[in-house]
Short mmCIF file of C-alpha atoms and ligand atoms in Angstrom, two decimals:
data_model
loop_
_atom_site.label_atom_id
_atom_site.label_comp_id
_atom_site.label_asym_id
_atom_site.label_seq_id
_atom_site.Cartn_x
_atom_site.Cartn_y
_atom_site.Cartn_z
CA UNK A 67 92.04 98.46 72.74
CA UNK A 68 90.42 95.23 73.67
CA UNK A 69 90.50 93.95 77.60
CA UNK A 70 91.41 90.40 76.88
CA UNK A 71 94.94 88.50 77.76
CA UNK A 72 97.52 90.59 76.32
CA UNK A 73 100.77 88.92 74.05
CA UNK A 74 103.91 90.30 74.19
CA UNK A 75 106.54 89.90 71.96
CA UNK A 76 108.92 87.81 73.89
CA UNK A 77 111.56 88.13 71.46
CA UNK A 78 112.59 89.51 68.16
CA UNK A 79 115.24 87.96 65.17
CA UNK A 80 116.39 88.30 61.71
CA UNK A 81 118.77 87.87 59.28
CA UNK A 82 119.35 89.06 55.94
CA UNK A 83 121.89 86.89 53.47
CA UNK A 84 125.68 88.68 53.19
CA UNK A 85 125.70 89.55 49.20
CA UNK A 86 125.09 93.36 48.75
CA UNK A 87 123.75 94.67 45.35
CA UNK A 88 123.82 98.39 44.76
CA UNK A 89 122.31 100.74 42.55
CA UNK A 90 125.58 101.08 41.01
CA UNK A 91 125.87 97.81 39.88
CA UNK A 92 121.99 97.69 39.07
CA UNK A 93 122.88 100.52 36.57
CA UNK A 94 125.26 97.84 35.11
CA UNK A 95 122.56 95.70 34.03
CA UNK A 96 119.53 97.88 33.25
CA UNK A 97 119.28 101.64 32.03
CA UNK A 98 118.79 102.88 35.33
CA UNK A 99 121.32 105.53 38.05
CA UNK A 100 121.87 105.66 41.60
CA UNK A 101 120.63 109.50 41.37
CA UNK A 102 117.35 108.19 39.55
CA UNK A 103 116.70 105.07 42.39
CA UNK A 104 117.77 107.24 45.41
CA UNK A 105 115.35 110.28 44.74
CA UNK A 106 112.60 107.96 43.94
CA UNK A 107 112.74 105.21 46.13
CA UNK A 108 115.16 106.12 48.78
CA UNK A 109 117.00 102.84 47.96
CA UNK A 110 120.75 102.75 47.58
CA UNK A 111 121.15 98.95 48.13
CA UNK A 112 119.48 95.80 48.98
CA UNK A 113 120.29 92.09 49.96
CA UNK A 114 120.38 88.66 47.65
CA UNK A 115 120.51 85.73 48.24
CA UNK A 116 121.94 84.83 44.70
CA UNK A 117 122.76 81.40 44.79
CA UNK A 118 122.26 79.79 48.08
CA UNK A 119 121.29 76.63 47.94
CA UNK A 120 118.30 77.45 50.19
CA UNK A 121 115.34 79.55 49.79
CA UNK A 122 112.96 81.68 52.02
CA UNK A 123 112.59 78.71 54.62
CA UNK A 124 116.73 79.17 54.93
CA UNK A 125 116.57 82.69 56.15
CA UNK A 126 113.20 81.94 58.02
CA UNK A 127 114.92 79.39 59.85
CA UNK A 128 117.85 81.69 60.93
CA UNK A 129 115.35 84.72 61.68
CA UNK A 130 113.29 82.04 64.08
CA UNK A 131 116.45 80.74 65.81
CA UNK A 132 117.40 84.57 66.59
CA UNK A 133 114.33 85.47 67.92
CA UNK A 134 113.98 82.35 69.56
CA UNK A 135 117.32 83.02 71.74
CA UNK A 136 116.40 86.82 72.40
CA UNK A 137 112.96 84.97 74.19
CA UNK A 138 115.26 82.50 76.16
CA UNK A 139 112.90 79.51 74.31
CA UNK A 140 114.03 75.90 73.20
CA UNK A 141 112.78 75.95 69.46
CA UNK A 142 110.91 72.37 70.96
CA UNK A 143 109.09 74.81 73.49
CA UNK A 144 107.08 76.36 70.28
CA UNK A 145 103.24 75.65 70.02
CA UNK A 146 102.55 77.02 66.42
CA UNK A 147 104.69 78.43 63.84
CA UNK A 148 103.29 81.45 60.92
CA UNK A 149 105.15 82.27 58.13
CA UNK A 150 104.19 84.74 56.36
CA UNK A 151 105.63 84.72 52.18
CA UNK A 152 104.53 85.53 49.18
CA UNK A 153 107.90 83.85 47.70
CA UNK A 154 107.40 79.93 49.68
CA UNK A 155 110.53 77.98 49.72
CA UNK A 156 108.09 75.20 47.63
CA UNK A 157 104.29 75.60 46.32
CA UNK A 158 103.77 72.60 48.89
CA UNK A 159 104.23 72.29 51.47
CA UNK A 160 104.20 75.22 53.20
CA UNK A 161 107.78 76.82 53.64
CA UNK A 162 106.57 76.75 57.73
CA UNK A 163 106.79 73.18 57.79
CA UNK A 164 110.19 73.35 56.77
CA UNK A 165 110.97 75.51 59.38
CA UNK A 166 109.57 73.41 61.50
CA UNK A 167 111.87 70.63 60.66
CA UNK A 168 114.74 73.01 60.78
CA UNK A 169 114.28 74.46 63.81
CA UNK A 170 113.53 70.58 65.14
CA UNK A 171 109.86 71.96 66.86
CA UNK A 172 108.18 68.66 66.49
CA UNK A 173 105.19 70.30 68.69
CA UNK A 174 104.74 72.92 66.40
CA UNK A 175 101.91 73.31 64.21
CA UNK A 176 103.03 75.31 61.41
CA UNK A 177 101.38 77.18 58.61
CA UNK A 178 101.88 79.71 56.64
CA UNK A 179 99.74 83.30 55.58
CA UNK A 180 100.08 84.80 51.98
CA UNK A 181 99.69 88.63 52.36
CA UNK A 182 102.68 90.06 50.73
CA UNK A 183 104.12 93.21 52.26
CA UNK A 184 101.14 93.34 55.08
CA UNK A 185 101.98 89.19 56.14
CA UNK A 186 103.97 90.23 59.27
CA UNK A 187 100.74 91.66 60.87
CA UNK A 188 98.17 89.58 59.63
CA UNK A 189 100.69 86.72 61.10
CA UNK A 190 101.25 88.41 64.50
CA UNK A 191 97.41 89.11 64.67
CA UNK A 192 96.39 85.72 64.12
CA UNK A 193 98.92 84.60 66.57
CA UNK A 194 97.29 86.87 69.00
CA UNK A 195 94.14 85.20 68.29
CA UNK A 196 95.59 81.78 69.40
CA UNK A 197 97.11 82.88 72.70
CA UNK A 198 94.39 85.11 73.82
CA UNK A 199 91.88 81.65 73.36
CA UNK A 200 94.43 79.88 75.90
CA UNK A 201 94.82 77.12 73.11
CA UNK A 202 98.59 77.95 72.57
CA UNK A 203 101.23 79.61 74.14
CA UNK A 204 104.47 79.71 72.36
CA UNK A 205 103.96 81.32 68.90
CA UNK A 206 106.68 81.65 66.19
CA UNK A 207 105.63 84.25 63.59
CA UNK A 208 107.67 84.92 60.38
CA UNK A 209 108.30 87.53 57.59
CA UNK A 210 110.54 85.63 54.94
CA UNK A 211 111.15 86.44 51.40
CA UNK A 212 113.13 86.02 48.78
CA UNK A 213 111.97 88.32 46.42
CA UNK A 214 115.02 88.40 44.09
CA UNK A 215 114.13 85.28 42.53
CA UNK A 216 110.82 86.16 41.62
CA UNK A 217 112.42 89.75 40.10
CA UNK A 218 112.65 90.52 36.20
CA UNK A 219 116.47 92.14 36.11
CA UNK A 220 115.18 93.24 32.24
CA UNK A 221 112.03 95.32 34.22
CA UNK A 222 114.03 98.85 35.24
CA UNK A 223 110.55 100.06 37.08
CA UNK A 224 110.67 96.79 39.52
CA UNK A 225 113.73 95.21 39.74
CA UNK A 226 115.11 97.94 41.63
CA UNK A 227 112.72 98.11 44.39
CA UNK A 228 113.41 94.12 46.16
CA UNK A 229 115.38 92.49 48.44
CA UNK A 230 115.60 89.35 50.58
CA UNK A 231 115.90 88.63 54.21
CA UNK A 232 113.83 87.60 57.03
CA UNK A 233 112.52 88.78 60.37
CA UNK A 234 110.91 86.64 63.38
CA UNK A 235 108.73 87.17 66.86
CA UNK A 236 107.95 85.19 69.36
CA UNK A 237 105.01 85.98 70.89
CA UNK A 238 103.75 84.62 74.38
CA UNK A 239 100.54 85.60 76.75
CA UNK A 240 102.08 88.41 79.04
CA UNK A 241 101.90 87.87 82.72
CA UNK A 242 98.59 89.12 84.56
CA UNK A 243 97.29 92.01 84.77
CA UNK A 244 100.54 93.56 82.57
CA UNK A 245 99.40 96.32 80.14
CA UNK A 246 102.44 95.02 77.60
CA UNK A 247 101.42 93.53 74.47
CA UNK A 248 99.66 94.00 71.45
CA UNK A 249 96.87 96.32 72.17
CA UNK A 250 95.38 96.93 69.00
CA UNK A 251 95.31 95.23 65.06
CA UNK A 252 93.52 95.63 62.06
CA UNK A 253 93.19 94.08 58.71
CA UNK A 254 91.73 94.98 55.49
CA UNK A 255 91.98 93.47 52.10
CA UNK A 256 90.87 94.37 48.39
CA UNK A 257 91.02 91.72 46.01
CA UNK A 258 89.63 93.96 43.13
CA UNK A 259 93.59 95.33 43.04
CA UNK A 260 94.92 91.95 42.55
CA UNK A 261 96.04 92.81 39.41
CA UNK A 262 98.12 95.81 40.60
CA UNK A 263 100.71 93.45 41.38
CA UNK A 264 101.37 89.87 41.58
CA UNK A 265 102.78 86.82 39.86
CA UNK A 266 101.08 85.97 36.64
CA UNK A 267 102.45 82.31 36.06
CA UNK A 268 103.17 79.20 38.36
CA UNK A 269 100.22 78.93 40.15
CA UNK A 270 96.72 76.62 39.14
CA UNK A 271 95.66 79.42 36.98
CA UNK A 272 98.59 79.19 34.33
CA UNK A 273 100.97 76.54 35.52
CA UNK A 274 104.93 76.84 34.81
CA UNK A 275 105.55 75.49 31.63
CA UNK A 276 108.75 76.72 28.96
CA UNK A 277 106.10 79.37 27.82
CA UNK A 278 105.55 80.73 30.72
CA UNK A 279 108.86 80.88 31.62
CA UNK A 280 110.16 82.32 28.61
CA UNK A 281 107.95 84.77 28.44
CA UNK A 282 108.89 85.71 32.23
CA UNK A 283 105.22 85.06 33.58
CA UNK A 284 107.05 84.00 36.75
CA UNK A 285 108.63 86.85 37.73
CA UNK A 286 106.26 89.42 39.68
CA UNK A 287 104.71 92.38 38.25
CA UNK A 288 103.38 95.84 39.52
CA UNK A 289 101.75 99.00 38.27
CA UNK A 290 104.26 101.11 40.47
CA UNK A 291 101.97 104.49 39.90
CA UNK A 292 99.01 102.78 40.89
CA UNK A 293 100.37 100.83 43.63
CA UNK A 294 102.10 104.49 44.92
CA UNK A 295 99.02 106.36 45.34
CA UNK A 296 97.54 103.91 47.03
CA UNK A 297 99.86 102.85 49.20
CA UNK A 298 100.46 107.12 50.89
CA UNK A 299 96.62 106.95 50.64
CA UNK A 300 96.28 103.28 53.41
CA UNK A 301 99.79 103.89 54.95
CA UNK A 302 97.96 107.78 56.05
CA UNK A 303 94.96 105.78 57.10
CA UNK A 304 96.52 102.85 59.29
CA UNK A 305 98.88 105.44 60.83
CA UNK A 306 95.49 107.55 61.81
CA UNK A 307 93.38 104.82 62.72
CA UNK A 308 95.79 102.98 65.10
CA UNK A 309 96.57 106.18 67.00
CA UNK A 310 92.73 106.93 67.16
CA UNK A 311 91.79 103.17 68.03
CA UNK A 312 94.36 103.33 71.15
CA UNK A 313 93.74 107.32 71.79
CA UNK A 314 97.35 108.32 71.06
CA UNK A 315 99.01 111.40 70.15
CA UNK A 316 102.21 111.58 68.78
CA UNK A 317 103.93 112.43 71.73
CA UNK A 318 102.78 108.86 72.85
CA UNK A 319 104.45 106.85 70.08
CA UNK A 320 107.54 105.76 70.52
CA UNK A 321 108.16 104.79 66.55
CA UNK A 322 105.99 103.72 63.81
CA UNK A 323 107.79 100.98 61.73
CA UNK A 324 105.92 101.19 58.56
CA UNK A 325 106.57 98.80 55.95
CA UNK A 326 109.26 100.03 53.61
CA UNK A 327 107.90 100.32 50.68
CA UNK A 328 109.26 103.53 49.12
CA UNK A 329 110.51 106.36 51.78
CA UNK A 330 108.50 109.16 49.62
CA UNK A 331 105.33 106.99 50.35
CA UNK A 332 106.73 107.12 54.19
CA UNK A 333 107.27 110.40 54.59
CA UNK A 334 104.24 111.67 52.74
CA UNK A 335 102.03 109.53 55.05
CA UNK A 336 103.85 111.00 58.10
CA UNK A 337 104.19 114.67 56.47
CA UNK A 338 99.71 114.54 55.81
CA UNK A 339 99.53 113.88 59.83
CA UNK A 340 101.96 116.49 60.64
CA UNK A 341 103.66 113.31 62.27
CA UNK A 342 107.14 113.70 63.45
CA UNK A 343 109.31 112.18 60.89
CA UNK A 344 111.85 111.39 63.34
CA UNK A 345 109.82 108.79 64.58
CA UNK A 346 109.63 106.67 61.60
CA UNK A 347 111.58 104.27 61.04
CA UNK A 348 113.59 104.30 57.33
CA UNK A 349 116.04 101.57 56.83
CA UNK A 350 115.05 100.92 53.29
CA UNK A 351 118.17 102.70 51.90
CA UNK A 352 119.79 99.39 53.25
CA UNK A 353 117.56 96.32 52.26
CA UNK A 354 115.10 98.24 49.81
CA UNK A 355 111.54 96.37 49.81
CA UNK A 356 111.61 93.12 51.49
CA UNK A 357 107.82 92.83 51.57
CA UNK A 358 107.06 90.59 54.49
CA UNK A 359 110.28 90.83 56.26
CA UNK A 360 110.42 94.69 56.67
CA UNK A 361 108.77 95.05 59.42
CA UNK A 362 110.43 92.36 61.74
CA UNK A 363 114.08 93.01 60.27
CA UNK A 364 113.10 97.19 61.15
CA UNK A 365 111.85 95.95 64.86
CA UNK A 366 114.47 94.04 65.51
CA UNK A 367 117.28 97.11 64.11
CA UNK A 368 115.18 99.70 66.35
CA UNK A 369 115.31 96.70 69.57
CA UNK A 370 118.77 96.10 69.09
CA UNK A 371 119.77 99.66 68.13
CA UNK A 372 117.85 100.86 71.76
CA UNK A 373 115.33 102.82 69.44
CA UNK A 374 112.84 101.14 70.96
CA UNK A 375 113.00 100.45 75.35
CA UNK A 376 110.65 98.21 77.53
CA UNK A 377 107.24 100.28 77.57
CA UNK A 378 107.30 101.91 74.91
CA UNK A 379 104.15 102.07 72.38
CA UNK A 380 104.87 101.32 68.81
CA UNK A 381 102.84 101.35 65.76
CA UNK A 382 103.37 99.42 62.61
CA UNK A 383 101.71 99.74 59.20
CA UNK A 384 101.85 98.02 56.34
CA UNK A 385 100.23 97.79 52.56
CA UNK A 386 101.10 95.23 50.03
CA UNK A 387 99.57 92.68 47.21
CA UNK A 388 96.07 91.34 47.47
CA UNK A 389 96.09 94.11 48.25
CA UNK A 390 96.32 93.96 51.91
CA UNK A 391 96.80 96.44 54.56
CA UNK A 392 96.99 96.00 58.14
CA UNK A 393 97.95 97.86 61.15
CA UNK A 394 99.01 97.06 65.03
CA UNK A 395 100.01 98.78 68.28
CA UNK A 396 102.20 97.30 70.53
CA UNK A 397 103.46 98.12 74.20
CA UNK A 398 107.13 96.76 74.35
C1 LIG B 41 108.08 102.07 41.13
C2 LIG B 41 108.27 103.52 41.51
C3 LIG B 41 109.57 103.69 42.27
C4 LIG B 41 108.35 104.35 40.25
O1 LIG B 41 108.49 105.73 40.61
P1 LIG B 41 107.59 106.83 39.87
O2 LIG B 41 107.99 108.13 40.39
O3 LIG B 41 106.15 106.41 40.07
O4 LIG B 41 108.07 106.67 38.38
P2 LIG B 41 107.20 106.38 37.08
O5 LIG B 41 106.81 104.94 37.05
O6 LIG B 41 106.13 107.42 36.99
O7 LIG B 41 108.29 106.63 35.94
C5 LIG B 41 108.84 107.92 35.72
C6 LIG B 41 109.84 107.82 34.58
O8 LIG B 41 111.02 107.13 35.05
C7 LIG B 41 111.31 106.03 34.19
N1 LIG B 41 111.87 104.94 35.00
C8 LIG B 41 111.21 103.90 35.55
N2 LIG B 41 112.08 103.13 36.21
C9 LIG B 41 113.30 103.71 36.07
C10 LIG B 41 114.58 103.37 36.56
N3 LIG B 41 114.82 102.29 37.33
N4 LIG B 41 115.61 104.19 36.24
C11 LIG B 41 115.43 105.29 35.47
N5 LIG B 41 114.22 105.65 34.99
C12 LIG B 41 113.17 104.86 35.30
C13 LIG B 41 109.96 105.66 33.57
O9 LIG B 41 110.17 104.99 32.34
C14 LIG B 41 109.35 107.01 33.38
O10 LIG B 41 109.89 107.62 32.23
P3 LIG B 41 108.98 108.56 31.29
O11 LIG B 41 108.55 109.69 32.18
O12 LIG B 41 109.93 108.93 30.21
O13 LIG B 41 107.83 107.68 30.87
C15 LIG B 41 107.09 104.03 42.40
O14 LIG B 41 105.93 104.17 41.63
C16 LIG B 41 106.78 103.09 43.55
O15 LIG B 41 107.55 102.99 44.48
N6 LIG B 41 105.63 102.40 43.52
C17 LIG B 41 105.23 101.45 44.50
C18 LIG B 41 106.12 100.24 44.48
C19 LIG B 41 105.39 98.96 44.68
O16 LIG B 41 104.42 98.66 44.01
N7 LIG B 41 105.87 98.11 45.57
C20 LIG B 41 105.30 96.81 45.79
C21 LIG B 41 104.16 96.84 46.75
S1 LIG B 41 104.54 97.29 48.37
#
């Protein structure tokens, strides 16, 4: 734990657009089953956005307004805005800046972080790093994604796993001398597994063109085995690290709110540290795998739902594309 100013999250928001798909209907477009999605992935629906005319800056914006009201702060109070999205609502500019225009926070510098499913904490963290060097004190940090338009509804293996929505934080220094706050983070990154998922096409590398397109370059790819392994291997790791970084036992945590990536890579993590599994948070039967949302839309379910109370320690954990994985503690 480190002794400097502590940030609190001030306030917590998200939203998550109306449409519901299920596996049932899924198993009307691909050769798939809800008994084959359910065992495997724990999914059993997720949220689209279909055909809004909006992308992920849309649900950002509604996610930051939320979160915004639960910290009693004017959207023009905000220093600095972070989105984190691996699915922008343009290439340029960044889908922050159209949140910033949204929310009308014309003193807001706003960028955003590409991490995929481990954005949300490599967001909050460098948020933290902001308010703990006194430089800014209102910071807006975002999980958006719309992941369904970057999904291959020919590809049974991935197209079953994503969902959209969005999830915000405010964070803010806490008052002197309070223990509150994010007390620990950490971030790694492997860019040797770059390949084990991401989005071949669009980018400077191979630019969209009607090749690209039709031969579905765009749409995002993964080496689900691969990626699984991996993922119960970091998701063990983050879970033991924060709890030995902060000196915490079980009995300590409130909830971990691990990104939902599959709930067998959940519970296996938990189940290899003996931790109890009814203090993990599992909501992906609901939204399935919104990458950088998860988190925030899970913390703000648990907040709302009273899972989690003033005071209470929470760990989140998270492994995604790069790949990235990252880790935090928090005292609500
Ligand atoms: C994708 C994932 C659910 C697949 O589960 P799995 O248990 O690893 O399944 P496999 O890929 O080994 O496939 C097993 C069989 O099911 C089949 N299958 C794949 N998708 C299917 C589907 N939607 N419906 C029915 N059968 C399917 C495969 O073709 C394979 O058949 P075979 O044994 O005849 O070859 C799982 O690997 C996973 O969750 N991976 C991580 C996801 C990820 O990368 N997320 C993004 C980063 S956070």
């Amino acid at each position: 734990m480190n002794n400097q100013v502590r940030t609190v999250i001030a306030g917590i928001g998200s939203y998550v657009p109306d449409t519901i798909l299920t596996n049932d209907q899924l198993a009307g477009m691909v050769d798939t089953n809800d008994e084959w999605i359910t065992q495997r992935t724990g999914i059993k629906q997720r949220r689209v956005i279909g055909q809004a005319e909006y992308g992920s800056a849309g649900l950002a914006a509604r996610a930051a307004r939320a979160a915004c009201q639960a910290a009693k702060l004017d959207p023009s109070q905000l220093d600095m805005i972070i989105c984190a999205t691996i699915t922008p609502e343009t290439l340029c500019p960044a889908t922050a800046c159209y949140v910033q225009a949204d929310l009308g926070a014309a003193k807001a510098v706003a960028f955003d972080i590409s991490a995929a499913c481990s954005g949300f904490i490599y967001a909050m963290a460098v948020g933290e790093k902001f308010i703990q060097s006194g430089s800014h004190k209102n910071v807006l940090v975002i999980g958006a994604e719309t992941l369904t338009r970057f999904t291959d509804y020919t590809d049974r293996s991935s197209c079953i796993l994503f969902g959209d929505g969005a999830g915000a934080a405010v964070l803010q220094p806490a008052p002197s001398g309070s223990d509150r706050g994010i007390c620990y983070t950490t971030l790694h990154t492997d860019g040797t597994g770059g390949d084990l998922i991401y989005i071949p096409a669009g980018g400077s590398r191979l630019p969209a063109s009607a090749q690209t397109v039709a031969g579905g370059q765009h749409f995002l790819k993964l080496r689900g085995r691969e990626v699984y392994k991996f993922a119960v291997e970091k998701m063990q790791w983050l879970l033991e690290d924060c709890m030995r970084a902060c000196n915490l036992s079980p009995q300590d945590v409130a909830l971990v709110v691990p990104h939902q990536v599959n709930s067998r890579v959940i519970e296996s993590a938990a189940d290899k540290l003996k931790f109890p599994l009814d203090k993990v948070l599992v909501n992906i039967d609901r939204y399935g795998n919104t990458s950088s949302a998860s988190i925030p839309i899970a913390l703000d379910e648990a907040w709302r739902a009273g899972r989690i109370k003033p005071g209470d320690t929470v760990i989140l954990i998270a492994f995604g594309a790069g790949l990235t994985w990252a880790g935090a503690v928090v005292k609500f």
